[in-house]
Amino acid sequence: MARRALKLASLVAASSGIYLYGNKFLDPNDFGVVRVGRAIATTAVITYDYLTSLRSVPYGSEEYDFLKSQVHLRSAERLRELCCANRGTFIKVGQHLGALDYLLPEEYTRTLKVLHSQAPQSTRQEIEQVIREDLGKEIKELFVSFEDTPLGAASLAQVHKAVLQDGRTVAVKIQHPKVQAQSSKDILLMEVLLWVVKQIFPDFEFMWLVEEAKKNLPLELDFLNEGRNAEKVAHMLKNFDFLKVPRIYWELSTRRVLLMEFVEGGQVNDSAYMERNGINVNEISRNLGKLYSEMIFVNGFVHCDPHPGNVLVKKCPASGKAHIILLDHGLYQVLSESFRMDYCRLWQALIKADMKKVQKYSRRLGAGDLYPLFACMLTARSWESVNRGIDRSPVSASEDVEIRSNAAAYLPQITQLLNNVPRQMLLLLKTNDLLRGIESALHTRASASSFLNMSRCCIRAVSTYQRSKSHSLYRRVQISLTEALSLWQINLCEFFLWLKGSHLGNWVIALLSRMHHST
């Protein structure tokens, strides 16, 4: 009865909101009482559930933990239903939350992950309308063939395969027609609702989510910006011969339509596809780590949406090499030099298990006294593993369960951290979790070689920075020699790791063992 009354009150509030705001913020034709009312009702029901379900149970008891997990699950399912119903920006934000594997309770991330496969699809008529408005021509005038079924549909757009009049096969990315108009209104609605929830639960610190959406959504909705990002990252990482970024066809691209070279491949988390095509999963995981280490530590220009649908793999028939195909370049994070240097030094300290420097650089990045939690969030390792050295042992199943459980137990502290760290850190944390998800799917997580490559990039980045700030030739030479020595040590360590895992290495170890026993 109380819940029904709450829903009714929510609908009344929604109607009042539309009356008060009028056309200035809300357009009833595409936003309306149902859309706003649905969001308010869902927020109200979730809030009521948390307020009442745990009230009479002793905090910290087994019953409390069990009931809290049930409330998390019910709330996550309600959020998922809201995102699917309101579509657009709601799905985008839900996907972001679903990617925060080690930062949010598992009930939320597991439930919201399905939003990647439940994105809306625009109709043929809507697609034709966008192309007509932006390119001034009908589909049949531009293309010899145009497949009605999209290759993939996302929260903001969908992609179709087509053939141009000159015979080129292309991928056509077309924005959902109502997203532009709805996005700013959706963000305003989320901001108001999150503010209300924070008044009820003071520990609830999720305003950063709205701030990030405000900043990033306009960029993601501009496909010309996405095309520029694609060309920039392709040039920036041109030395990686295993990377493929589809070419942009500018003559038929606008803010809502993007034409790209069509490239096929299997999703990066599809180990069965890789096995069928003779692709080494360890090589793919290693190369993906190289790409992102270079982007984060060396260039400070980071592709922040590496979910499996945006990262494809394919074996090149000519060379026999496996290529990584990077798609969807709408969401990038540009790291400031000072942030990037602190982040480099923090990771160097984490790899070396230098706790004094872990504390120093975590504090400089806004973690304050919560630096142990911050280190665990970055590495997705327990504090014990961080102290021991994250490269000393792989993640065990029990440690993984412990980390996920802590995400629920320390939710207030985690949300406080997310609210305090620089905004640049938020998308990096999401990117880290998406990459870990890929590694987990391929069973290649946290290998020693990945840490060596991170160390190599950090050394190069810090040395380049130090040289740029030095006015002494002697000092610059000294920095370069130290850099060369450090990189040589890493190469030597990598060689011994390769030797240890190779047939030759096993043969040498067996021979030395027999010689030892014989003496």
PDB file of N, CA and C in Angstrom, residues 281-320:
ATOM      1  N   VAL A 281      45.933 -15.782 -27.089  1.00  0.00           N
ATOM      2  CA  VAL A 281      45.258 -14.875 -26.152  1.00  0.00           C
ATOM      3  C   VAL A 281      46.262 -14.099 -25.302  1.00  0.00           C
ATOM      4  N   ASN A 282      47.391 -14.733 -24.959  1.00  0.00           N
ATOM      5  CA  ASN A 282      48.405 -14.041 -24.153  1.00  0.00           C
ATOM      6  C   ASN A 282      49.022 -12.878 -24.932  1.00  0.00           C
ATOM      7  N   GLU A 283      49.224 -13.097 -26.226  1.00  0.00           N
ATOM      8  CA  GLU A 283      49.774 -12.031 -27.067  1.00  0.00           C
ATOM      9  C   GLU A 283      48.792 -10.862 -27.165  1.00  0.00           C
ATOM     10  N   ILE A 284      47.504 -11.171 -27.331  1.00  0.00           N
ATOM     11  CA  ILE A 284      46.483 -10.119 -27.411  1.00  0.00           C
ATOM     12  C   ILE A 284      46.426  -9.334 -26.104  1.00  0.00           C
ATOM     13  N   SER A 285      46.412 -10.042 -24.983  1.00  0.00           N
ATOM     14  CA  SER A 285      46.346  -9.385 -23.678  1.00  0.00           C
ATOM     15  C   SER A 285      47.573  -8.505 -23.452  1.00  0.00           C
ATOM     16  N   ARG A 286      48.732  -9.026 -23.835  1.00  0.00           N
ATOM     17  CA  ARG A 286      49.986  -8.274 -23.680  1.00  0.00           C
ATOM     18  C   ARG A 286      49.981  -7.011 -24.546  1.00  0.00           C
ATOM     19  N   ASN A 287      49.536  -7.146 -25.795  1.00  0.00           N
ATOM     20  CA  ASN A 287      49.515  -6.000 -26.707  1.00  0.00           C
ATOM     21  C   ASN A 287      48.479  -4.953 -26.294  1.00  0.00           C
ATOM     22  N   LEU A 288      47.349  -5.414 -25.762  1.00  0.00           N
ATOM     23  CA  LEU A 288      46.338  -4.469 -25.269  1.00  0.00           C
ATOM     24  C   LEU A 288      46.910  -3.670 -24.096  1.00  0.00           C
ATOM     25  N   GLY A 289      47.652  -4.359 -23.220  1.00  0.00           N
ATOM     26  CA  GLY A 289      48.316  -3.668 -22.112  1.00  0.00           C
ATOM     27  C   GLY A 289      49.326  -2.645 -22.611  1.00  0.00           C
ATOM     28  N   LYS A 290      50.072  -2.988 -23.666  1.00  0.00           N
ATOM     29  CA  LYS A 290      51.036  -2.047 -24.252  1.00  0.00           C
ATOM     30  C   LYS A 290      50.326  -0.796 -24.774  1.00  0.00           C
ATOM     31  N   LEU A 291      49.221  -1.008 -25.483  1.00  0.00           N
ATOM     32  CA  LEU A 291      48.468   0.128 -26.033  1.00  0.00           C
ATOM     33  C   LEU A 291      48.049   1.092 -24.936  1.00  0.00           C
ATOM     34  N   TYR A 292      47.442   0.546 -23.899  1.00  0.00           N
ATOM     35  CA  TYR A 292      46.893   1.410 -22.860  1.00  0.00           C
ATOM     36  C   TYR A 292      47.973   2.005 -21.969  1.00  0.00           C
ATOM     37  N   SER A 293      49.067   1.298 -21.742  1.00  0.00           N
ATOM     38  CA  SER A 293      50.181   1.890 -20.993  1.00  0.00           C
ATOM     39  C   SER A 293      50.755   3.074 -21.750  1.00  0.00           C
ATOM     40  N   GLU A 294      50.876   2.934 -23.076  1.00  0.00           N
ATOM     41  CA  GLU A 294      51.394   4.022 -23.908  1.00  0.00           C
ATOM     42  C   GLU A 294      50.438   5.211 -23.872  1.00  0.00           C
ATOM     43  N   MET A 295      49.140   4.947 -23.991  1.00  0.00           N
ATOM     44  CA  MET A 295      48.162   6.027 -23.983  1.00  0.00           C
ATOM     45  C   MET A 295      48.147   6.760 -22.641  1.00  0.00           C
ATOM     46  N   ILE A 296      48.151   6.001 -21.547  1.00  0.00           N
ATOM     47  CA  ILE A 296      47.987   6.598 -20.217  1.00  0.00           C
ATOM     48  C   ILE A 296      49.268   7.285 -19.755  1.00  0.00           C
ATOM     49  N   PHE A 297      50.367   6.545 -19.738  1.00  0.00           N
ATOM     50  CA  PHE A 297      51.581   7.052 -19.099  1.00  0.00           C
ATOM     51  C   PHE A 297      52.419   7.950 -20.006  1.00  0.00           C
ATOM     52  N   VAL A 298      52.474   7.638 -21.300  1.00  0.00           N
ATOM     53  CA  VAL A 298      53.376   8.368 -22.201  1.00  0.00           C
ATOM     54  C   VAL A 298      52.673   9.536 -22.878  1.00  0.00           C
ATOM     55  N   ASN A 299      51.460   9.299 -23.424  1.00  0.00           N
ATOM     56  CA  ASN A 299      50.792  10.326 -24.221  1.00  0.00           C
ATOM     57  C   ASN A 299      49.740  11.123 -23.462  1.00  0.00           C
ATOM     58  N   GLY A 300      49.135  10.523 -22.445  1.00  0.00           N
ATOM     59  CA  GLY A 300      48.091  11.223 -21.704  1.00  0.00           C
ATOM     60  C   GLY A 300      46.845  11.485 -22.520  1.00  0.00           C
ATOM     61  N   PHE A 301      46.580  10.621 -23.498  1.00  0.00           N
ATOM     62  CA  PHE A 301      45.385  10.724 -24.347  1.00  0.00           C
ATOM     63  C   PHE A 301      44.798   9.322 -24.421  1.00  0.00           C
ATOM     64  N   VAL A 302      43.703   9.090 -23.666  1.00  0.00           N
ATOM     65  CA  VAL A 302      43.280   7.724 -23.342  1.00  0.00           C
ATOM     66  C   VAL A 302      41.883   7.409 -23.871  1.00  0.00           C
ATOM     67  N   HIS A 303      41.795   6.349 -24.673  1.00  0.00           N
ATOM     68  CA  HIS A 303      40.507   5.785 -25.108  1.00  0.00           C
ATOM     69  C   HIS A 303      39.855   5.165 -23.872  1.00  0.00           C
ATOM     70  N   CYS A 304      38.693   5.693 -23.463  1.00  0.00           N
ATOM     71  CA  CYS A 304      38.121   5.322 -22.170  1.00  0.00           C
ATOM     72  C   CYS A 304      36.897   4.426 -22.242  1.00  0.00           C
ATOM     73  N   ASP A 305      36.696   3.741 -23.351  1.00  0.00           N
ATOM     74  CA  ASP A 305      35.538   2.845 -23.431  1.00  0.00           C
ATOM     75  C   ASP A 305      35.928   1.505 -24.072  1.00  0.00           C
ATOM     76  N   PRO A 306      36.929   0.813 -23.475  1.00  0.00           N
ATOM     77  CA  PRO A 306      37.381  -0.440 -24.083  1.00  0.00           C
ATOM     78  C   PRO A 306      36.536  -1.656 -23.695  1.00  0.00           C
ATOM     79  N   HIS A 307      35.200  -1.521 -23.767  1.00  0.00           N
ATOM     80  CA  HIS A 307      34.398  -2.722 -23.513  1.00  0.00           C
ATOM     81  C   HIS A 307      34.520  -3.637 -24.743  1.00  0.00           C
ATOM     82  N   PRO A 308      34.264  -4.934 -24.595  1.00  0.00           N
ATOM     83  CA  PRO A 308      34.575  -5.891 -25.669  1.00  0.00           C
ATOM     84  C   PRO A 308      33.989  -5.563 -27.032  1.00  0.00           C
ATOM     85  N   GLY A 309      32.835  -4.891 -27.079  1.00  0.00           N
ATOM     86  CA  GLY A 309      32.258  -4.535 -28.369  1.00  0.00           C
ATOM     87  C   GLY A 309      33.054  -3.486 -29.124  1.00  0.00           C
ATOM     88  N   ASN A 310      33.924  -2.767 -28.416  1.00  0.00           N
ATOM     89  CA  ASN A 310      34.727  -1.714 -29.041  1.00  0.00           C
ATOM     90  C   ASN A 310      36.163  -2.152 -29.337  1.00  0.00           C
ATOM     91  N   VAL A 311      36.520  -3.361 -28.947  1.00  0.00           N
ATOM     92  CA  VAL A 311      37.880  -3.872 -29.185  1.00  0.00           C
ATOM     93  C   VAL A 311      37.755  -5.226 -29.882  1.00  0.00           C
ATOM     94  N   LEU A 312      38.117  -5.265 -31.157  1.00  0.00           N
ATOM     95  CA  LEU A 312      38.026  -6.497 -31.938  1.00  0.00           C
ATOM     96  C   LEU A 312      39.427  -7.039 -32.212  1.00  0.00           C
ATOM     97  N   VAL A 313      39.503  -8.324 -32.523  1.00  0.00           N
ATOM     98  CA  VAL A 313      40.779  -8.947 -32.905  1.00  0.00           C
ATOM     99  C   VAL A 313      40.587  -9.710 -34.218  1.00  0.00           C
ATOM    100  N   LYS A 314      41.640  -9.734 -35.031  1.00  0.00           N
ATOM    101  CA  LYS A 314      41.567 -10.432 -36.310  1.00  0.00           C
ATOM    102  C   LYS A 314      42.969 -10.840 -36.735  1.00  0.00           C
ATOM    103  N   LYS A 315      43.089 -12.019 -37.282  1.00  0.00           N
ATOM    104  CA  LYS A 315      44.380 -12.475 -37.794  1.00  0.00           C
ATOM    105  C   LYS A 315      44.531 -12.023 -39.237  1.00  0.00           C
ATOM    106  N   CYS A 316      45.624 -11.338 -39.530  1.00  0.00           N
ATOM    107  CA  CYS A 316      45.873 -10.842 -40.884  1.00  0.00           C
ATOM    108  C   CYS A 316      46.318 -12.003 -41.776  1.00  0.00           C
ATOM    109  N   PRO A 317      45.582 -12.305 -42.856  1.00  0.00           N
ATOM    110  CA  PRO A 317      45.934 -13.450 -43.717  1.00  0.00           C
ATOM    111  C   PRO A 317      47.326 -13.314 -44.343  1.00  0.00           C
ATOM    112  N   ALA A 318      47.726 -12.099 -44.680  1.00  0.00           N
ATOM    113  CA  ALA A 318      49.008 -11.885 -45.368  1.00  0.00           C
ATOM    114  C   ALA A 318      50.200 -12.125 -44.442  1.00  0.00           C
ATOM    115  N   SER A 319      50.168 -11.489 -43.250  1.00  0.00           N
ATOM    116  CA  SER A 319      51.323 -11.565 -42.344  1.00  0.00           C
ATOM    117  C   SER A 319      51.194 -12.656 -41.289  1.00  0.00           C
ATOM    118  N   GLY A 320      49.952 -13.108 -41.031  1.00  0.00           N
ATOM    119  CA  GLY A 320      49.744 -14.094 -39.973  1.00  0.00           C
ATOM    120  C   GLY A 320      49.725 -13.471 -38.585  1.00  0.00           C
TER     121      GLY A 320
END
